[in-house]
Short mmCIF file of C-alpha atoms and ligand atoms in Angstrom, two decimals:
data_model
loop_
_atom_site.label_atom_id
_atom_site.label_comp_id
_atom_site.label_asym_id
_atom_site.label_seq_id
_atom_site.Cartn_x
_atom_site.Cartn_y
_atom_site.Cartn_z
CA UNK A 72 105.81 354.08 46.36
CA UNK A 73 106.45 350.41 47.39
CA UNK A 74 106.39 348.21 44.05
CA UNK A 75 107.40 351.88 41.30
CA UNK A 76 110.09 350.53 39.15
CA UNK A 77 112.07 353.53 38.04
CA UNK A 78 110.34 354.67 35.31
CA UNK A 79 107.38 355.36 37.32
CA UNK A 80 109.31 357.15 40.08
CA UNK A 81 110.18 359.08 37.27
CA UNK A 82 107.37 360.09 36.18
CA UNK A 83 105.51 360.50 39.80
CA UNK A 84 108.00 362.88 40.28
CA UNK A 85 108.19 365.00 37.19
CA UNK A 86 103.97 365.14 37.75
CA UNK A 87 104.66 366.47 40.84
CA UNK A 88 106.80 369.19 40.41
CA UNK A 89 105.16 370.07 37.50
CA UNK A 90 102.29 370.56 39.50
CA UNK A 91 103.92 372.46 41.78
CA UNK A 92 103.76 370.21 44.66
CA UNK A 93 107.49 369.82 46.17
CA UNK A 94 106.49 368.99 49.43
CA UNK A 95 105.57 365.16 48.14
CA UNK A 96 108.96 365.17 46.37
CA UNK A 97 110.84 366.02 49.42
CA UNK A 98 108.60 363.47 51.38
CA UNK A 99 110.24 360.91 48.46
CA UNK A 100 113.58 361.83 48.46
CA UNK A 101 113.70 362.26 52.27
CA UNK A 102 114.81 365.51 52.61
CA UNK A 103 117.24 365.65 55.87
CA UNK A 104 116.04 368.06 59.20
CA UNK A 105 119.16 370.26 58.66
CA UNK A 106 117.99 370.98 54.71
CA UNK A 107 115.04 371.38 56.16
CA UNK A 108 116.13 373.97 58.43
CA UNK A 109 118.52 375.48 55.50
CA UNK A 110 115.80 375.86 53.30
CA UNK A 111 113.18 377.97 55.25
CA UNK A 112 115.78 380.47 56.66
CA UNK A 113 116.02 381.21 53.34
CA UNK A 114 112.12 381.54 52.52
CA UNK A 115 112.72 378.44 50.17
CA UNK A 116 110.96 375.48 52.14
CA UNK A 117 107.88 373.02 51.24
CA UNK A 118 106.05 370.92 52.86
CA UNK A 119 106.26 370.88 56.55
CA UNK A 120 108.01 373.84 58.42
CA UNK A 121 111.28 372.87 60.41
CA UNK A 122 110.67 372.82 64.36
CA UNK A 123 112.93 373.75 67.50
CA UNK A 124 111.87 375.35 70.71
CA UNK A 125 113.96 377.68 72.39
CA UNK A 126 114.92 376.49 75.53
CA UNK A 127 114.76 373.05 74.46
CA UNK A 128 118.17 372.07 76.05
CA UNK A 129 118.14 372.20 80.07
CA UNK A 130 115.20 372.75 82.55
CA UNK A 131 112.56 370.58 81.38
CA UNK A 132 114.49 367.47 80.58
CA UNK A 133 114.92 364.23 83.33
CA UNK A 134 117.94 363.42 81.34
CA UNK A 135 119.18 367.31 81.78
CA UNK A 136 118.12 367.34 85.50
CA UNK A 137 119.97 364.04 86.09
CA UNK A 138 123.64 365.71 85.05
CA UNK A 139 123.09 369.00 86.86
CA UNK A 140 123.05 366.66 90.32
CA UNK A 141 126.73 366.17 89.15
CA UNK A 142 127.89 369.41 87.68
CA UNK A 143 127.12 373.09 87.88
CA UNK A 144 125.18 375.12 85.23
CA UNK A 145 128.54 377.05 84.56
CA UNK A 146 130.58 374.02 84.75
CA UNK A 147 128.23 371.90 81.91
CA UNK A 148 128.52 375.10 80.29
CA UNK A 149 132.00 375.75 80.53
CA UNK A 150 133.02 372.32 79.61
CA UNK A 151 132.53 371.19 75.99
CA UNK A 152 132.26 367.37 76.42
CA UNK A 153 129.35 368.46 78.83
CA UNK A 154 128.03 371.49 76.75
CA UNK A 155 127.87 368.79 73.84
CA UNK A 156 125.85 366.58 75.62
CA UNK A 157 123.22 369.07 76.83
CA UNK A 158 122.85 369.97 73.51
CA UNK A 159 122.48 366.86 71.85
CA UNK A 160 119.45 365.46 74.78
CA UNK A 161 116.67 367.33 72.87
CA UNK A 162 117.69 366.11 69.51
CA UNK A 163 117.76 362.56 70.86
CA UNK A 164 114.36 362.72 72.43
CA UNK A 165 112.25 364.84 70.33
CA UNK A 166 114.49 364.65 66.73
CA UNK A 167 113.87 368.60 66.57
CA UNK A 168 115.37 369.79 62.84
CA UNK A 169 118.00 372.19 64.68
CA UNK A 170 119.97 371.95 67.75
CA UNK A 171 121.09 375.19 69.33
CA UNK A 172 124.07 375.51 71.50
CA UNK A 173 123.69 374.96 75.25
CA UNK A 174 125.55 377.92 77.07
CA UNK A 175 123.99 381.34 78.17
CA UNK A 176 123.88 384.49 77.11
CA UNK A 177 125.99 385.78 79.98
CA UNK A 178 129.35 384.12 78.73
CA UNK A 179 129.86 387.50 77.56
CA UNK A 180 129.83 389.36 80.11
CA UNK A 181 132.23 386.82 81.95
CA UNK A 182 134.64 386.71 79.26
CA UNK A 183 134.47 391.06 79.23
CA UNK A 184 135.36 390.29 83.22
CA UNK A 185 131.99 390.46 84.99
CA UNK A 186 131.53 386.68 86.55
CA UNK A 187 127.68 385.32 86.60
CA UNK A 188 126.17 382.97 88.61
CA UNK A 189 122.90 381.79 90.43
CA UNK A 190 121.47 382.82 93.21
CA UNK A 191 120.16 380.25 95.84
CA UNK A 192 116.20 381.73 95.36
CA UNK A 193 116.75 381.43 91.52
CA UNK A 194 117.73 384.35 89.67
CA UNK A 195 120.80 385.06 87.69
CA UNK A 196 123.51 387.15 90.11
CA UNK A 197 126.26 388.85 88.51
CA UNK A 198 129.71 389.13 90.81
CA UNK A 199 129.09 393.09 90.83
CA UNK A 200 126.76 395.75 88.82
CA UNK A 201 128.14 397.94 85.96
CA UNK A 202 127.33 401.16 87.27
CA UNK A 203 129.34 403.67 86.46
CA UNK A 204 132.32 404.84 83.42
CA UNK A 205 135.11 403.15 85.83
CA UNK A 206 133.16 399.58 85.41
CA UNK A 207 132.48 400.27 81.54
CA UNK A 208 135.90 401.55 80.68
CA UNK A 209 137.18 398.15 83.13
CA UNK A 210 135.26 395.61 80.34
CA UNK A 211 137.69 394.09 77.81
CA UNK A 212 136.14 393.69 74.32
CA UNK A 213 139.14 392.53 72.88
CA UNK A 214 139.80 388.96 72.46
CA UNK A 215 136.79 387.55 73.50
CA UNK A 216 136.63 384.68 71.53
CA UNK A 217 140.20 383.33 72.87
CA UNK A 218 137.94 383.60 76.37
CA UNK A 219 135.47 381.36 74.89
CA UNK A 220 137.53 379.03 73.61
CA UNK A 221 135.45 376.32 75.39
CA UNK A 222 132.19 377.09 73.27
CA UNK A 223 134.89 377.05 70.20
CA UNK A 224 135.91 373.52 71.53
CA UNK A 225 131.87 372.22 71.51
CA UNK A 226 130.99 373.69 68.72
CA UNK A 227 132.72 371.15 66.38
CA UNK A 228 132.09 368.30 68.38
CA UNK A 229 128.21 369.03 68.40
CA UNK A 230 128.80 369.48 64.33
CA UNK A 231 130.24 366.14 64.05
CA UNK A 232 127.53 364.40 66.32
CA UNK A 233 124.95 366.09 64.14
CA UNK A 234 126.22 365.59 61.01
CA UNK A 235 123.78 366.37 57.81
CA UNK A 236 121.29 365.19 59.71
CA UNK A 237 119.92 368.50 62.05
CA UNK A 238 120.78 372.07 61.72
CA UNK A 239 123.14 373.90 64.28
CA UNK A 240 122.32 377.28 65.72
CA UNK A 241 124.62 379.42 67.54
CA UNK A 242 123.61 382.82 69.87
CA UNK A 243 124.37 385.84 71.47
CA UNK A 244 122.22 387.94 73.69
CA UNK A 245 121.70 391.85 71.95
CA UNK A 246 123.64 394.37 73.69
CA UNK A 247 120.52 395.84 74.90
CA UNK A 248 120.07 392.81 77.05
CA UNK A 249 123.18 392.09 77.77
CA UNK A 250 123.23 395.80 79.16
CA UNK A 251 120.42 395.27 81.35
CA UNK A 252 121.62 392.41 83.17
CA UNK A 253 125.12 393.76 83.64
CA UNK A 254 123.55 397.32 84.95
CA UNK A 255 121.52 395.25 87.04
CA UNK A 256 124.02 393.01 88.56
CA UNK A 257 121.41 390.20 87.44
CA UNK A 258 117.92 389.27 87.33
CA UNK A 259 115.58 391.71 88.65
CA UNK A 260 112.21 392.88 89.36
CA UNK A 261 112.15 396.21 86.79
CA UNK A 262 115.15 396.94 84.37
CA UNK A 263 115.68 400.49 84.66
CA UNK A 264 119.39 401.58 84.89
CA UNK A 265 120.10 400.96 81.46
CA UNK A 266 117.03 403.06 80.28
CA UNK A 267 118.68 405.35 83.01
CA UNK A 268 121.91 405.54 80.85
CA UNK A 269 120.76 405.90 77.31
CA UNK A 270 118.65 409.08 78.78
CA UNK A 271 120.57 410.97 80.85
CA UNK A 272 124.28 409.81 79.24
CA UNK A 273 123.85 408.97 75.75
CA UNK A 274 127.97 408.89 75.24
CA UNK A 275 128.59 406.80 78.07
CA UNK A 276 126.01 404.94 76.81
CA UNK A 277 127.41 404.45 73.68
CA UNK A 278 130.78 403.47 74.86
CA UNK A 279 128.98 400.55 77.00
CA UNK A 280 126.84 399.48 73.60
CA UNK A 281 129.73 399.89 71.47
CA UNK A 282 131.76 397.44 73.66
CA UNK A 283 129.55 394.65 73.92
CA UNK A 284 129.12 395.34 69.81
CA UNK A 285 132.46 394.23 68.92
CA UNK A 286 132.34 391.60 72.12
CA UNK A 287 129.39 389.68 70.38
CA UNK A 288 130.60 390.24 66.47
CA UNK A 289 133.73 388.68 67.43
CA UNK A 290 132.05 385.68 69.34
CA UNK A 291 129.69 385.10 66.98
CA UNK A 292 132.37 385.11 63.77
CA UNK A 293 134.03 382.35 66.13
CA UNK A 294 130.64 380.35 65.96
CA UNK A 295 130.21 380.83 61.94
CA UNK A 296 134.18 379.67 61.59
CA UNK A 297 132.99 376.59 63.46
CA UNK A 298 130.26 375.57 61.26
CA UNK A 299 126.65 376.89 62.69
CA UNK A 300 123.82 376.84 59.96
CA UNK A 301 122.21 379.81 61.67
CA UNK A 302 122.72 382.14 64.39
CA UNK A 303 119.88 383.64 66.74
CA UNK A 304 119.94 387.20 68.39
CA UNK A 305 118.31 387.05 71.72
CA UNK A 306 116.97 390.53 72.95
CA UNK A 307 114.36 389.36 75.01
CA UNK A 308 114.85 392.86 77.21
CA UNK A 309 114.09 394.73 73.83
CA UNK A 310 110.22 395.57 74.90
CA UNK A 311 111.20 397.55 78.13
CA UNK A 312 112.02 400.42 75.47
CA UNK A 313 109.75 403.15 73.88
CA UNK A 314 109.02 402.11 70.49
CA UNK A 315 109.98 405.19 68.73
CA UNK A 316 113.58 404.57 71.12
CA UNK A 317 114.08 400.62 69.89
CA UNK A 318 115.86 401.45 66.81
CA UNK A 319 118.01 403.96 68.53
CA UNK A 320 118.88 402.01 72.05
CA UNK A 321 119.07 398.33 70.34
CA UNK A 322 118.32 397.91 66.91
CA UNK A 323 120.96 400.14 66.09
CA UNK A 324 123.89 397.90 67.17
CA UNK A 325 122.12 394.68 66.40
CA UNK A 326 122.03 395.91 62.65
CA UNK A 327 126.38 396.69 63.41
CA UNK A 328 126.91 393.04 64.22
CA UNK A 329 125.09 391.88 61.44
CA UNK A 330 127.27 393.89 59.52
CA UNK A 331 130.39 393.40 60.83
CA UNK A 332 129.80 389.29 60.65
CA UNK A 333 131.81 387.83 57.58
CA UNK A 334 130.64 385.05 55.29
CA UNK A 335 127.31 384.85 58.09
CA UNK A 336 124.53 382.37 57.45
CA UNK A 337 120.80 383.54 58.55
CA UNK A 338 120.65 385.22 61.61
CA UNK A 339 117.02 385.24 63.52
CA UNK A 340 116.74 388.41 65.29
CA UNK A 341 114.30 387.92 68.52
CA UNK A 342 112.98 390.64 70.08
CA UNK A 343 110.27 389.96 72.24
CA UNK A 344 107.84 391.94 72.63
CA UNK A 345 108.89 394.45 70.04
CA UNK A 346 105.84 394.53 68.00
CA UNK A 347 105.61 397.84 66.40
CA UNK A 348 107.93 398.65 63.52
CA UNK A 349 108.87 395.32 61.72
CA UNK A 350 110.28 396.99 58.62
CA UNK A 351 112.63 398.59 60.81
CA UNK A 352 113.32 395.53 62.77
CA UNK A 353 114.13 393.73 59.40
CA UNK A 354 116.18 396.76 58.14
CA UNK A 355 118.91 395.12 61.05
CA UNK A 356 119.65 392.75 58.01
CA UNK A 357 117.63 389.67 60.36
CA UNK A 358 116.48 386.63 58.01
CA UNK A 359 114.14 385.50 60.19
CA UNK A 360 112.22 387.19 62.60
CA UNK A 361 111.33 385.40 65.35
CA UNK A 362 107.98 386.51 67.43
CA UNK A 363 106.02 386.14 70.53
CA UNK A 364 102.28 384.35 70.60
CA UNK A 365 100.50 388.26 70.99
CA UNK A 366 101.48 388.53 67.03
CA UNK A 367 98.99 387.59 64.38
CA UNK A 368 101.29 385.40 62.07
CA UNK A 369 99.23 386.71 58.60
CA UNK A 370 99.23 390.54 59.19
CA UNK A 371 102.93 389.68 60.40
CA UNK A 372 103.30 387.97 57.02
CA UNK A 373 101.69 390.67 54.94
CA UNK A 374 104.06 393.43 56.44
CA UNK A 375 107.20 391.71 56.02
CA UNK A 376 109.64 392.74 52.98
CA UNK A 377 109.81 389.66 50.51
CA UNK A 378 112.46 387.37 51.78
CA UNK A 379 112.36 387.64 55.31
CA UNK A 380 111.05 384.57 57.10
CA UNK A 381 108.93 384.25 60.56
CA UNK A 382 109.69 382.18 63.61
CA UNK A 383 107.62 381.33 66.14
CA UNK A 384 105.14 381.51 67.36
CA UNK A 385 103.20 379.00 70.07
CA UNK A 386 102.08 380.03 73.45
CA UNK A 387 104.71 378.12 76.04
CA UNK A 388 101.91 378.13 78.44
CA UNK A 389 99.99 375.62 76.37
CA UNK A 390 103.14 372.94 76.70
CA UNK A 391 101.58 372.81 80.51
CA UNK A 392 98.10 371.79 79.44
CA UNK A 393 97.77 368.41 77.65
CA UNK A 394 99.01 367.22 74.39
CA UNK A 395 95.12 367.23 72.62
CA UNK A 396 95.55 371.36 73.21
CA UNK A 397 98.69 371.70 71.92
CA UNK A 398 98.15 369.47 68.65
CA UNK A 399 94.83 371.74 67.99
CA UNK A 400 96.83 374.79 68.54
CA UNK A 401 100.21 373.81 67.53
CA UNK A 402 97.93 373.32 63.85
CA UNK A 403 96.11 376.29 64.04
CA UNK A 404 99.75 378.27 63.95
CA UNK A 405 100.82 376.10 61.17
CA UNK A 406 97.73 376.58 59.02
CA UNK A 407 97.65 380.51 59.77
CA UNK A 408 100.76 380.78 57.67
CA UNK A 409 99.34 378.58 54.86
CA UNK A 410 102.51 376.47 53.89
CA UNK A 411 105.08 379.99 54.12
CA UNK A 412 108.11 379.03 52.78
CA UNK A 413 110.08 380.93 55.36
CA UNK A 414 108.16 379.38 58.84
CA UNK A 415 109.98 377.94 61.39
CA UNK A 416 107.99 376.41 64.16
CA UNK A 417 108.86 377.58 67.78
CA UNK A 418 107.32 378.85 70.97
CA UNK A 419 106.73 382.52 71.04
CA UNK A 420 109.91 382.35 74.10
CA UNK A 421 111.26 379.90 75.50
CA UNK A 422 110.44 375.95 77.34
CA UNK A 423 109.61 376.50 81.14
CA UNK A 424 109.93 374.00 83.79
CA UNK A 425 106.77 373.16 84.00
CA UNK A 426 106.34 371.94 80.51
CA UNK A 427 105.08 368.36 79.82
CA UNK A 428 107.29 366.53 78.13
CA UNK A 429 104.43 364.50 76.39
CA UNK A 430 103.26 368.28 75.11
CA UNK A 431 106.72 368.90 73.51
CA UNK A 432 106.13 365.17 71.72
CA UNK A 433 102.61 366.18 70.74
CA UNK A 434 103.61 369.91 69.52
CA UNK A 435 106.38 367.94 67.19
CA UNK A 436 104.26 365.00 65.93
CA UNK A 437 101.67 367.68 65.09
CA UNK A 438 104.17 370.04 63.41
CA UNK A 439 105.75 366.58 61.68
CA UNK A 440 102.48 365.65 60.62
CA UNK A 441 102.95 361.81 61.96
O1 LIG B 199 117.66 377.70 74.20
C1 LIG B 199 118.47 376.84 74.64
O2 LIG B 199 118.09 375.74 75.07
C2 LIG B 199 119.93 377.16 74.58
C3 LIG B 199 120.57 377.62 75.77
C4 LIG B 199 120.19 378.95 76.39
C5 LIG B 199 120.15 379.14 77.80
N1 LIG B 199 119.89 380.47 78.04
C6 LIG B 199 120.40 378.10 78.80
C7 LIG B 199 119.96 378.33 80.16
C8 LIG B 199 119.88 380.18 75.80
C9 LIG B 199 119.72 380.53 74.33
C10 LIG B 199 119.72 381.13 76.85
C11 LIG B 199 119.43 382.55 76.60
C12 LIG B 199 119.29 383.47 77.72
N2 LIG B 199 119.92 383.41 78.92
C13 LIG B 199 118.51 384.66 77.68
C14 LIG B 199 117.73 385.18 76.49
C15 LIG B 199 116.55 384.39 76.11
C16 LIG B 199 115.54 384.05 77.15
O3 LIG B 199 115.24 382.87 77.27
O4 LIG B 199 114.98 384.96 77.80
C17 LIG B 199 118.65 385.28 78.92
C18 LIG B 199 117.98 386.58 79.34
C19 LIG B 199 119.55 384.50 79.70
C20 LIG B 199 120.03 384.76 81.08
C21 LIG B 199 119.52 383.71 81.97
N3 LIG B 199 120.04 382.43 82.03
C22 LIG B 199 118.40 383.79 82.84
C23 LIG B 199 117.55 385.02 83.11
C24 LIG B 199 118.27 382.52 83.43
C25 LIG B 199 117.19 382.07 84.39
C26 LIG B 199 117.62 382.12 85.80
C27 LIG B 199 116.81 381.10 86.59
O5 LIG B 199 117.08 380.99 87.79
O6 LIG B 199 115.97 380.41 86.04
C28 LIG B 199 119.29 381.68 82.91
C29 LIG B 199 119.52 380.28 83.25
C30 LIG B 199 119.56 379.29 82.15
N4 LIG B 199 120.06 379.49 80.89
C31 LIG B 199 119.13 377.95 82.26
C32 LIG B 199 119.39 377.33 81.03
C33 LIG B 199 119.17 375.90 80.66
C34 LIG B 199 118.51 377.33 83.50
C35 LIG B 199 119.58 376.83 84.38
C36 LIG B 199 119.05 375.68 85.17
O7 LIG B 199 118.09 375.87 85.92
O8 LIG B 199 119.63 374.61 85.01
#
């Protein structure tokens, strides 16, 4: 475009839109990572698809490792000068199109009064389990947000870092998950007392689902007041359920915070594993769906309800083999879905550990297309 006086810009871009092609026009008029973003929630994007990996703030990152020798996970967490940082590393390194909060899913069930924490092995540890109608009827729902002020604090300082530039996303585990880990008293080897509960107590049941309900709408409101361009439903325990029971046990309340958010931009619903019923999955009022790497991306594509938009969906094991790999895969997802409007790259869960960090550049140059 070097040399076009204005005339000809002009006219190169009427040609092109007349022709349909707005991913050169955007390529012209630079559109910016967070438009980007905007765009495909909304099934409206061309050209490239936006990128992000979940997981992308922490664990994998020298940068990340460096400021955990100084400060605990809860305490970078817990502090928002600290929490902004964490969250700003990956859009430094990598320029990702969306940045999404650094905190945990957990918060939650600390601010309803059960503490988390980390056990010396690994392993999340809760301070006791939620066994019981005395523990349920002992969480406070109410208020939550005033709790959380500290994520309330980051969130506009993250913002203002960001600026136009990259998208925001905030989160919230599903009560499903959140369930399991609270029954559980943490990570563990088979989650089984919440399945337990919606069996053989469906009221009780209820009371613990419709608690953490109005715990998360009320966070999450907090996060759209402060400005995120997206928020993303985590229920990563979702597959652990029969699939004629998802709807019933999870979906259910999902679809009640969607409901119960006011003036809400996109929200991504992921639930991993849950593979069976996406009309019913979309019915939760999710924007996006986001899915694991065992999904085929067209048939996905084909079954959706016009509108709805995919995220996903790269193997995380490939960020451990070498950056040639990834680029051929990391193309092979993007050309599966044929320029869709509504794809947003990501891993099918989240960045490990053991992730190469020259994988994570490859996997974005390749998605960038530089
Ligand atoms: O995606 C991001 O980068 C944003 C931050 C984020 C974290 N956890 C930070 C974190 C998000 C969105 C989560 C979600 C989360 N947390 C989920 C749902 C999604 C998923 O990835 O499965 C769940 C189930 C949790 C609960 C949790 N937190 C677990 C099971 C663990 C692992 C425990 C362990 O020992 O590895 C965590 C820890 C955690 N959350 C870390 C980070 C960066 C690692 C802490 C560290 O090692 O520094």
């Amino acid at each position: 475009m070097v040399g076009l006086d204005w005339n000809e810009v002009c006219l190169f871009m009427s040609s092109e839109i007349v022709k349909g092609n707005q991913g050169a026009v955007d390529e012209f008029v630079a559109v910016s990572n967070r438009e980007r973003f905007q765009r495909a929630l909304q099934c409206q994007n061309s050209g490239r698809p936006p990128v992000w990996l979940m997981r992308q703030a922490g664990r994998v990152l020298p940068e990340y490792r460096a400021l955990k020798e100084k400060h605990s996970f809860v305490e970078m967490v817990r502090t928002p000068e600290l929490a902004t940082e964490v969250t700003l590393q990956p859009i430094e390194r990598f320029d990702f199109d969306a940045a999404i909060l650094f905190s945990d899913i957990l918060v939650i069930a600390e601010a309803m009064g059960q503490k988390y924490g980390f056990r010396e092995q690994g392993g999340i540890e809760m301070e006791f389990t939620v066994d019981g109608a005395a523990e349920i009827d002992r969480l406070n729902a109410e208020g939550v947000a005033e709790r959380l002020d500290y994520v309330g604090k980051a969130l506009p300082m993250i913002r203002s870092a960001l600026g136009d530039k990259t998208g925001l996303i905030g989160f919230a585990g599903a009560p499903w998950t959140l369930a399991n880990y609270m029954m559980e008293g943490g990570s563990a080897k088979e989650f089984l007392k919440a399945k337990e509960l919606y069996y053989s107590e469906p009221k009780l049941f209820e009371r613990l689902m419709g608690k953490l309900t109005v715990a998360v709408t009320e966070y999450l409101q907090m996060q759209i007041d402060a400005g995120v361009d997206a928020l993303q439903i985590f229920d990563t325990q979702g597959s652990c359920l029969a699939a004629s029971d998802f709807m019933a046990a999870s979906g259910r309340w999902i679809g009640e915070i969607i409901a119960g958010l006011k003036n809400a931009p996109p929200v991504i619903v992921f639930a991993k594993g849950v593979n069976s019923n996406w009309s019913s999955l979309a019915s939760t009022g999710a924007q996006v769906l986001s899915v694991d790497w065992t999904v085929d991306l067209p048939s996905l594509r084909e079954a959706l309800p016009k509108g709805v938009g995919i995220q996903g969906n790269l193997d995380p094991y490939l960020l451990r083999s070498t950056p040639e790999i990834v680029a051929r895969e990391a193309q092979k997802v993007m050309d599966s879905l044929n320029g869709f409007s509504g794809h947003i790259f990501n891993l099918g869960h989240g960045v490990t550990p053991e992730c190469k960090l020259e994988c994570i550049e490859s996997l974005v140059e390749t998605v960038k297309g530089s």
